[in-house]
């Protein structure tokens, strides 16, 4: 008779094997995995690219442990283009939030409840933001507790801190993007209703054509408002259709503050995401006999390669703006970078998102990797807190580790991120973010039951 000997450490191994399941349960609960689970991984990469950008800034400007000019220029371009992960965030928001509107506009599905939309968005973004704002002020900027800063506090509380020079990138740099997101949330149901005036008529082909034109017009408006904002800020006495005083009052809300880092409201980014959302809705809703979904799946590797090459080219263009003549081919495009670069990045990220959405299993699988998805689910809190918590490490590095090689110091920041910052964000998620998300989900309108006999 053959005896089976159980390994001595099998209980410990069992516990270790259950840890990933436990983390996933804490992050997601009992809900089933979404058909677009891969976008959690994409969101994680967007957040990590911004983190990489800030680590590059900290290690080259704050403590100067490496010289960007001494690394391969293409690698340097990629490192300092990580801030465009914000663009990917905006594209993802446009895609995900427009899905129910695209279905309603094209296929006469139930129109999404504006009340539920606003309530769920508020419960999703405001609790963590307000808790973080309070903690940032108490621990890092107590001067904002003084009465003289009441106006700035009101601006932060209403999420218009991206619109005024006194609040733009103040208290916490990443906060300004939350303002852009929030303002898009406020506008989206209104924009969808206006599109409905033109779209909800005729055949599917006609509706789709009109909707695509509306979204292209929205991209055009984003580029135009960026151009006009730059021009009007550079020419403080010029007018355009309205008196200059009226323009000065409107400009902060449609463009931003007249300081370095002029940015617009990024409507072109959201519109690109909405465009991808429209294509996804049509492909998933149409009869499989149309072949659209199959055609897009076959095309997805090509979309990914083109998107990545396009983004790599844009990264080189971006670096050439700060280091002129590095790649002379971009020199003659220097004057149009501020107008068109944002929309170009959005198109590149849009192509990559479309490739993941329609891709084969092997293409989606890396983005569905469980640890990467964890980061994607924690990305909101991580995005808010990463810069400040990374900067907390800098004084200790400068004081106690000045002789370390730059590669080890650079790796130390990433170790700090995964060993300290991410666990702290996980706790923030469980204590603040998740309860309010669950409340938002519980308020979802119940489907109407047909009581007819």
GROMACS .gro file of C-alpha atoms in nm, residues 67-408:
model
  342
   67UNK     CA    1   2.145   6.303  -1.559
   68UNK     CA    2   1.878   6.262  -1.830
   69UNK     CA    3   2.120   6.379  -2.097
   70UNK     CA    4   2.338   6.072  -2.034
   71UNK     CA    5   2.070   5.811  -2.106
   72UNK     CA    6   1.947   5.709  -2.453
   73UNK     CA    7   1.732   5.990  -2.586
   74UNK     CA    8   1.437   5.768  -2.671
   75UNK     CA    9   1.435   5.627  -2.316
   76UNK     CA   10   1.453   5.983  -2.185
   77UNK     CA   11   1.158   6.079  -2.405
   78UNK     CA   12   0.950   5.791  -2.270
   79UNK     CA   13   1.040   5.869  -1.907
   80UNK     CA   14   0.931   6.231  -1.938
   81UNK     CA   15   0.614   6.157  -2.133
   82UNK     CA   16   0.462   5.962  -1.846
   83UNK     CA   17   0.253   6.264  -1.750
   84UNK     CA   18   0.036   6.192  -2.056
   85UNK     CA   19  -0.100   5.899  -1.856
   86UNK     CA   20  -0.350   6.168  -1.751
   87UNK     CA   21  -0.462   6.180  -2.114
   88UNK     CA   22  -0.522   5.803  -2.102
   89UNK     CA   23  -0.728   5.850  -1.785
   90UNK     CA   24  -0.947   6.103  -1.967
   91UNK     CA   25  -0.986   5.875  -2.270
   92UNK     CA   26  -1.093   5.589  -2.041
   93UNK     CA   27  -1.345   5.814  -1.863
   94UNK     CA   28  -1.493   5.924  -2.192
   95UNK     CA   29  -1.521   5.563  -2.305
   96UNK     CA   30  -1.675   5.414  -1.992
   97UNK     CA   31  -1.917   5.692  -1.903
   98UNK     CA   32  -2.048   5.735  -2.257
   99UNK     CA   33  -2.134   5.366  -2.304
  100UNK     CA   34  -2.497   5.386  -2.179
  101UNK     CA   35  -2.554   5.709  -2.372
  102UNK     CA   36  -2.417   5.558  -2.693
  103UNK     CA   37  -2.652   5.263  -2.655
  104UNK     CA   38  -2.949   5.493  -2.589
  105UNK     CA   39  -2.866   5.721  -2.881
  106UNK     CA   40  -2.810   5.445  -3.135
  107UNK     CA   41  -3.043   5.167  -3.026
  108UNK     CA   42  -3.323   5.345  -2.838
  109UNK     CA   43  -3.225   5.182  -2.509
  110UNK     CA   44  -3.347   5.331  -2.182
  111UNK     CA   45  -3.203   5.677  -2.134
  112UNK     CA   46  -2.961   5.682  -1.838
  113UNK     CA   47  -3.087   5.856  -1.526
  114UNK     CA   48  -2.908   6.189  -1.484
  115UNK     CA   49  -2.990   6.187  -1.114
  116UNK     CA   50  -2.828   5.846  -1.064
  117UNK     CA   51  -2.533   5.943  -1.284
  118UNK     CA   52  -2.455   6.256  -1.083
  119UNK     CA   53  -2.514   6.083  -0.750
  120UNK     CA   54  -2.294   5.787  -0.833
  121UNK     CA   55  -2.016   6.007  -0.970
  122UNK     CA   56  -2.030   6.226  -0.659
  123UNK     CA   57  -2.011   5.923  -0.430
  124UNK     CA   58  -1.724   5.786  -0.636
  125UNK     CA   59  -1.499   6.090  -0.644
  126UNK     CA   60  -1.589   6.328  -0.361
  127UNK     CA   61  -1.543   6.129  -0.035
  128UNK     CA   62  -1.182   6.029  -0.104
  129UNK     CA   63  -1.107   6.371  -0.247
  130UNK     CA   64  -1.247   6.559   0.053
  131UNK     CA   65  -1.073   6.331   0.304
  132UNK     CA   66  -0.746   6.371   0.112
  133UNK     CA   67  -0.789   6.749   0.084
  134UNK     CA   68  -0.843   6.772   0.461
  135UNK     CA   69  -0.535   6.559   0.535
  136UNK     CA   70  -0.318   6.751   0.292
  137UNK     CA   71  -0.416   7.081   0.450
  138UNK     CA   72  -0.372   6.963   0.810
  139UNK     CA   73  -0.038   6.788   0.762
  140UNK     CA   74   0.126   6.977   0.476
  141UNK     CA   75  -0.044   7.314   0.425
  142UNK     CA   76  -0.193   7.438   0.755
  143UNK     CA   77  -0.183   7.797   0.625
  144UNK     CA   78  -0.503   7.718   0.434
  145UNK     CA   79  -0.683   7.699   0.768
  146UNK     CA   80  -0.642   8.076   0.800
  147UNK     CA   81  -0.940   8.300   0.705
  148UNK     CA   82  -0.734   8.466   0.432
  149UNK     CA   83  -0.746   8.145   0.229
  150UNK     CA   84  -1.123   8.099   0.246
  151UNK     CA   85  -1.170   8.183  -0.122
  152UNK     CA   86  -0.916   7.920  -0.228
  153UNK     CA   87  -1.079   7.662  -0.001
  154UNK     CA   88  -1.417   7.727  -0.164
  155UNK     CA   89  -1.260   7.677  -0.507
  156UNK     CA   90  -1.108   7.347  -0.394
  157UNK     CA   91  -1.437   7.232  -0.242
  158UNK     CA   92  -1.626   7.305  -0.565
  159UNK     CA   93  -1.355   7.137  -0.779
  160UNK     CA   94  -1.265   7.433  -0.995
  161UNK     CA   95  -0.905   7.448  -0.877
  162UNK     CA   96  -0.782   7.400  -1.233
  163UNK     CA   97  -0.936   7.733  -1.336
  164UNK     CA   98  -0.753   7.987  -1.120
  165UNK     CA   99  -0.385   8.068  -1.076
  166UNK     CA  100  -0.423   8.077  -0.695
  167UNK     CA  101  -0.531   7.713  -0.683
  168UNK     CA  102  -0.387   7.551  -0.998
  169UNK     CA  103  -0.141   7.280  -0.888
  170UNK     CA  104  -0.153   7.408  -0.529
  171UNK     CA  105  -0.183   7.195  -0.211
  172UNK     CA  106  -0.140   6.880  -0.424
  173UNK     CA  107  -0.033   6.887  -0.787
  174UNK     CA  108  -0.251   6.600  -0.916
  175UNK     CA  109  -0.569   6.764  -0.781
  176UNK     CA  110  -0.613   6.975  -1.096
  177UNK     CA  111  -0.698   6.668  -1.305
  178UNK     CA  112  -0.978   6.576  -1.064
  179UNK     CA  113  -1.128   6.916  -1.139
  180UNK     CA  114  -1.118   6.842  -1.513
  181UNK     CA  115  -1.281   6.502  -1.455
  182UNK     CA  116  -1.551   6.651  -1.233
  183UNK     CA  117  -1.638   6.919  -1.487
  184UNK     CA  118  -1.667   6.653  -1.756
  185UNK     CA  119  -1.906   6.461  -1.529
  186UNK     CA  120  -2.119   6.773  -1.496
  187UNK     CA  121  -2.127   6.827  -1.872
  188UNK     CA  122  -2.170   6.473  -2.003
  189UNK     CA  123  -2.547   6.425  -1.949
  190UNK     CA  124  -2.609   6.771  -2.096
  191UNK     CA  125  -2.389   6.703  -2.398
  192UNK     CA  126  -2.561   6.367  -2.453
  193UNK     CA  127  -2.905   6.534  -2.445
  194UNK     CA  128  -2.791   6.792  -2.700
  195UNK     CA  129  -2.654   6.517  -2.923
  196UNK     CA  130  -2.986   6.339  -2.891
  197UNK     CA  131  -3.158   6.632  -3.062
  198UNK     CA  132  -2.969   6.542  -3.379
  199UNK     CA  133  -2.894   6.171  -3.340
  200UNK     CA  134  -3.217   6.001  -3.236
  201UNK     CA  135  -3.376   6.002  -3.581
  202UNK     CA  136  -3.354   5.781  -3.887
  203UNK     CA  137  -3.186   5.447  -3.943
  204UNK     CA  138  -2.894   5.311  -3.744
  205UNK     CA  139  -2.654   5.413  -4.019
  206UNK     CA  140  -2.788   5.769  -4.012
  207UNK     CA  141  -2.775   5.786  -3.634
  208UNK     CA  142  -2.422   5.654  -3.627
  209UNK     CA  143  -2.308   5.902  -3.891
  210UNK     CA  144  -2.458   6.197  -3.706
  211UNK     CA  145  -2.318   6.083  -3.370
  212UNK     CA  146  -1.970   6.047  -3.517
  213UNK     CA  147  -1.998   6.398  -3.660
  214UNK     CA  148  -2.103   6.529  -3.318
  215UNK     CA  149  -1.802   6.366  -3.154
  216UNK     CA  150  -1.566   6.497  -3.421
  217UNK     CA  151  -1.714   6.843  -3.360
  218UNK     CA  152  -1.643   6.798  -2.988
  219UNK     CA  153  -1.281   6.713  -3.067
  220UNK     CA  154  -1.269   7.020  -3.288
  221UNK     CA  155  -1.408   7.235  -3.009
  222UNK     CA  156  -1.140   7.105  -2.769
  223UNK     CA  157  -0.865   7.200  -3.014
  224UNK     CA  158  -1.026   7.535  -3.097
  225UNK     CA  159  -1.076   7.633  -2.733
  226UNK     CA  160  -0.715   7.543  -2.660
  227UNK     CA  161  -0.597   7.759  -2.951
  228UNK     CA  162  -0.819   8.052  -2.852
  229UNK     CA  163  -0.715   8.022  -2.488
  230UNK     CA  164  -0.346   8.039  -2.575
  231UNK     CA  165  -0.406   8.333  -2.809
  232UNK     CA  166  -0.623   8.533  -2.568
  233UNK     CA  167  -0.386   8.481  -2.277
  234UNK     CA  168  -0.091   8.589  -2.491
  235UNK     CA  169  -0.286   8.897  -2.612
  236UNK     CA  170  -0.461   9.038  -2.301
  237UNK     CA  171  -0.626   9.325  -2.491
  238UNK     CA  172  -0.770   9.126  -2.782
  239UNK     CA  173  -1.139   9.043  -2.808
  240UNK     CA  174  -1.331   8.768  -2.980
  241UNK     CA  175  -1.706   8.819  -3.032
  242UNK     CA  176  -1.740   8.940  -2.670
  243UNK     CA  177  -1.602   9.234  -2.469
  244UNK     CA  178  -1.266   9.161  -2.310
  245UNK     CA  179  -1.410   9.186  -1.958
  246UNK     CA  180  -1.662   8.914  -2.038
  247UNK     CA  181  -1.390   8.701  -2.197
  248UNK     CA  182  -1.174   8.735  -1.885
  249UNK     CA  183  -1.466   8.614  -1.673
  250UNK     CA  184  -1.539   8.316  -1.900
  251UNK     CA  185  -1.182   8.213  -1.984
  252UNK     CA  186  -1.100   8.037  -1.653
  253UNK     CA  187  -1.400   7.806  -1.694
  254UNK     CA  188  -1.343   7.712  -2.059
  255UNK     CA  189  -0.965   7.718  -2.068
  256UNK     CA  190  -0.783   7.769  -1.739
  257UNK     CA  191  -0.563   8.019  -1.555
  258UNK     CA  192  -0.327   8.258  -1.738
  259UNK     CA  193  -0.008   8.101  -1.597
  260UNK     CA  194   0.257   7.855  -1.706
  261UNK     CA  195   0.105   7.518  -1.776
  262UNK     CA  196  -0.195   7.637  -1.974
  263UNK     CA  197  -0.402   7.333  -2.051
  264UNK     CA  198  -0.762   7.385  -2.159
  265UNK     CA  199  -1.035   7.149  -2.044
  266UNK     CA  200  -0.928   6.839  -2.240
  267UNK     CA  201  -1.261   6.783  -2.413
  268UNK     CA  202  -1.076   6.638  -2.711
  269UNK     CA  203  -0.946   6.357  -2.486
  270UNK     CA  204  -1.290   6.268  -2.354
  271UNK     CA  205  -1.435   6.289  -2.706
  272UNK     CA  206  -1.181   6.037  -2.837
  273UNK     CA  207  -1.290   5.799  -2.559
  274UNK     CA  208  -1.654   5.862  -2.651
  275UNK     CA  209  -1.569   5.784  -3.014
  276UNK     CA  210  -1.417   5.449  -2.914
  277UNK     CA  211  -1.722   5.388  -2.693
  278UNK     CA  212  -1.952   5.442  -2.992
  279UNK     CA  213  -1.760   5.193  -3.206
  280UNK     CA  214  -1.757   4.942  -2.921
  281UNK     CA  215  -2.133   4.977  -2.870
  282UNK     CA  216  -2.209   4.923  -3.236
  283UNK     CA  217  -1.975   4.624  -3.264
  284UNK     CA  218  -2.115   4.457  -2.953
  285UNK     CA  219  -2.481   4.526  -3.025
  286UNK     CA  220  -2.499   4.449  -3.394
  287UNK     CA  221  -2.580   4.102  -3.523
  288UNK     CA  222  -2.266   3.890  -3.537
  289UNK     CA  223  -2.341   3.833  -3.905
  290UNK     CA  224  -2.230   4.190  -3.972
  291UNK     CA  225  -1.874   4.078  -3.910
  292UNK     CA  226  -1.776   4.414  -3.756
  293UNK     CA  227  -1.664   4.263  -3.428
  294UNK     CA  228  -1.464   3.991  -3.605
  295UNK     CA  229  -1.305   4.245  -3.837
  296UNK     CA  230  -1.202   4.467  -3.545
  297UNK     CA  231  -1.060   4.170  -3.359
  298UNK     CA  232  -0.842   4.082  -3.655
  299UNK     CA  233  -0.739   4.444  -3.684
  300UNK     CA  234  -0.657   4.484  -3.311
  301UNK     CA  235  -0.285   4.385  -3.325
  302UNK     CA  236  -0.237   4.639  -3.603
  303UNK     CA  237  -0.419   4.905  -3.398
  304UNK     CA  238  -0.195   4.834  -3.099
  305UNK     CA  239   0.128   4.854  -3.300
  306UNK     CA  240   0.020   5.173  -3.477
  307UNK     CA  241  -0.095   5.326  -3.149
  308UNK     CA  242   0.232   5.248  -2.970
  309UNK     CA  243   0.448   5.373  -3.259
  310UNK     CA  244   0.237   5.688  -3.277
  311UNK     CA  245   0.280   5.748  -2.902
  312UNK     CA  246   0.655   5.687  -2.931
  313UNK     CA  247   0.674   5.946  -3.207
  314UNK     CA  248   0.479   6.193  -2.995
  315UNK     CA  249   0.712   6.129  -2.700
  316UNK     CA  250   1.006   6.226  -2.919
  317UNK     CA  251   0.818   6.537  -3.034
  318UNK     CA  252   0.744   6.630  -2.671
  319UNK     CA  253   1.109   6.600  -2.568
  320UNK     CA  254   1.217   6.800  -2.871
  321UNK     CA  255   1.003   7.087  -2.738
  322UNK     CA  256   1.215   7.114  -2.423
  323UNK     CA  257   1.543   7.015  -2.591
  324UNK     CA  258   1.529   7.187  -2.931
  325UNK     CA  259   1.705   7.029  -3.229
  326UNK     CA  260   1.738   6.694  -3.052
  327UNK     CA  261   1.539   6.549  -3.342
  328UNK     CA  262   1.544   6.819  -3.613
  329UNK     CA  263   1.252   6.656  -3.794
  330UNK     CA  264   1.024   6.801  -3.524
  331UNK     CA  265   1.168   7.152  -3.527
  332UNK     CA  266   0.923   7.287  -3.783
  333UNK     CA  267   0.632   7.152  -3.573
  334UNK     CA  268   0.736   7.336  -3.256
  335UNK     CA  269   0.484   7.617  -3.303
  336UNK     CA  270   0.181   7.387  -3.324
  337UNK     CA  271   0.266   7.152  -3.036
  338UNK     CA  272   0.056   7.339  -2.778
  339UNK     CA  273  -0.250   7.323  -3.004
  340UNK     CA  274  -0.247   6.969  -3.137
  341UNK     CA  275  -0.025   6.751  -2.918
  342UNK     CA  276  -0.298   6.674  -2.665
  343UNK     CA  277  -0.544   6.553  -2.927
  344UNK     CA  278  -0.266   6.353  -3.094
  345UNK     CA  279  -0.183   6.176  -2.769
  346UNK     CA  280  -0.554   6.108  -2.718
  347UNK     CA  281  -0.577   5.945  -3.062
  348UNK     CA  282  -0.274   5.725  -2.986
  349UNK     CA  283  -0.419   5.612  -2.655
  350UNK     CA  284  -0.759   5.567  -2.818
  351UNK     CA  285  -0.608   5.327  -3.071
  352UNK     CA  286  -0.445   5.126  -2.791
  353UNK     CA  287  -0.767   5.111  -2.589
  354UNK     CA  288  -0.958   4.995  -2.896
  355UNK     CA  289  -0.694   4.726  -2.957
  356UNK     CA  290  -0.738   4.595  -2.602
  357UNK     CA  291  -1.118   4.607  -2.620
  358UNK     CA  292  -1.143   4.413  -2.945
  359UNK     CA  293  -0.824   4.211  -2.912
  360UNK     CA  294  -0.772   3.838  -2.904
  361UNK     CA  295  -0.734   3.664  -2.569
  362UNK     CA  296  -0.355   3.672  -2.588
  363UNK     CA  297  -0.363   4.048  -2.635
  364UNK     CA  298  -0.601   4.112  -2.344
  365UNK     CA  299  -0.436   3.869  -2.104
  366UNK     CA  300  -0.146   4.093  -1.991
  367UNK     CA  301  -0.393   4.367  -1.897
  368UNK     CA  302  -0.604   4.116  -1.701
  369UNK     CA  303  -0.309   4.009  -1.486
  370UNK     CA  304  -0.447   4.014  -1.131
  371UNK     CA  305  -0.177   4.228  -0.957
  372UNK     CA  306  -0.200   4.483  -1.237
  373UNK     CA  307  -0.577   4.495  -1.198
  374UNK     CA  308  -0.534   4.552  -0.824
  375UNK     CA  309  -0.333   4.863  -0.901
  376UNK     CA  310  -0.600   4.971  -1.148
  377UNK     CA  311  -0.869   4.935  -0.884
  378UNK     CA  312  -0.658   5.138  -0.641
  379UNK     CA  313  -0.552   5.391  -0.902
  380UNK     CA  314  -0.775   5.677  -0.784
  381UNK     CA  315  -0.626   5.696  -0.435
  382UNK     CA  316  -0.280   5.612  -0.565
  383UNK     CA  317  -0.299   5.893  -0.817
  384UNK     CA  318  -0.401   6.145  -0.550
  385UNK     CA  319  -0.136   6.049  -0.295
  386UNK     CA  320   0.166   5.912  -0.480
  387UNK     CA  321   0.350   6.240  -0.545
  388UNK     CA  322   0.330   6.368  -0.189
  389UNK     CA  323   0.428   6.033  -0.039
  390UNK     CA  324   0.717   5.992  -0.281
  391UNK     CA  325   0.840   6.338  -0.187
  392UNK     CA  326   0.830   6.236   0.180
  393UNK     CA  327   1.113   5.995   0.106
  394UNK     CA  328   1.340   6.254  -0.058
  395UNK     CA  329   1.482   6.425   0.256
  396UNK     CA  330   1.591   6.089   0.396
  397UNK     CA  331   1.753   5.988   0.067
  398UNK     CA  332   1.940   6.317   0.049
  399UNK     CA  333   2.057   6.297   0.413
  400UNK     CA  334   2.138   5.931   0.465
  401UNK     CA  335   2.197   5.776   0.122
  402UNK     CA  336   2.384   6.037  -0.084
  403UNK     CA  337   2.660   5.792  -0.181
  404UNK     CA  338   2.433   5.524  -0.323
  405UNK     CA  339   2.449   5.462  -0.695
  406UNK     CA  340   2.172   5.630  -0.889
  407UNK     CA  341   2.022   5.304  -1.012
  408UNK     CA  342   1.970   5.184  -0.654
   0.00000   0.00000   0.00000
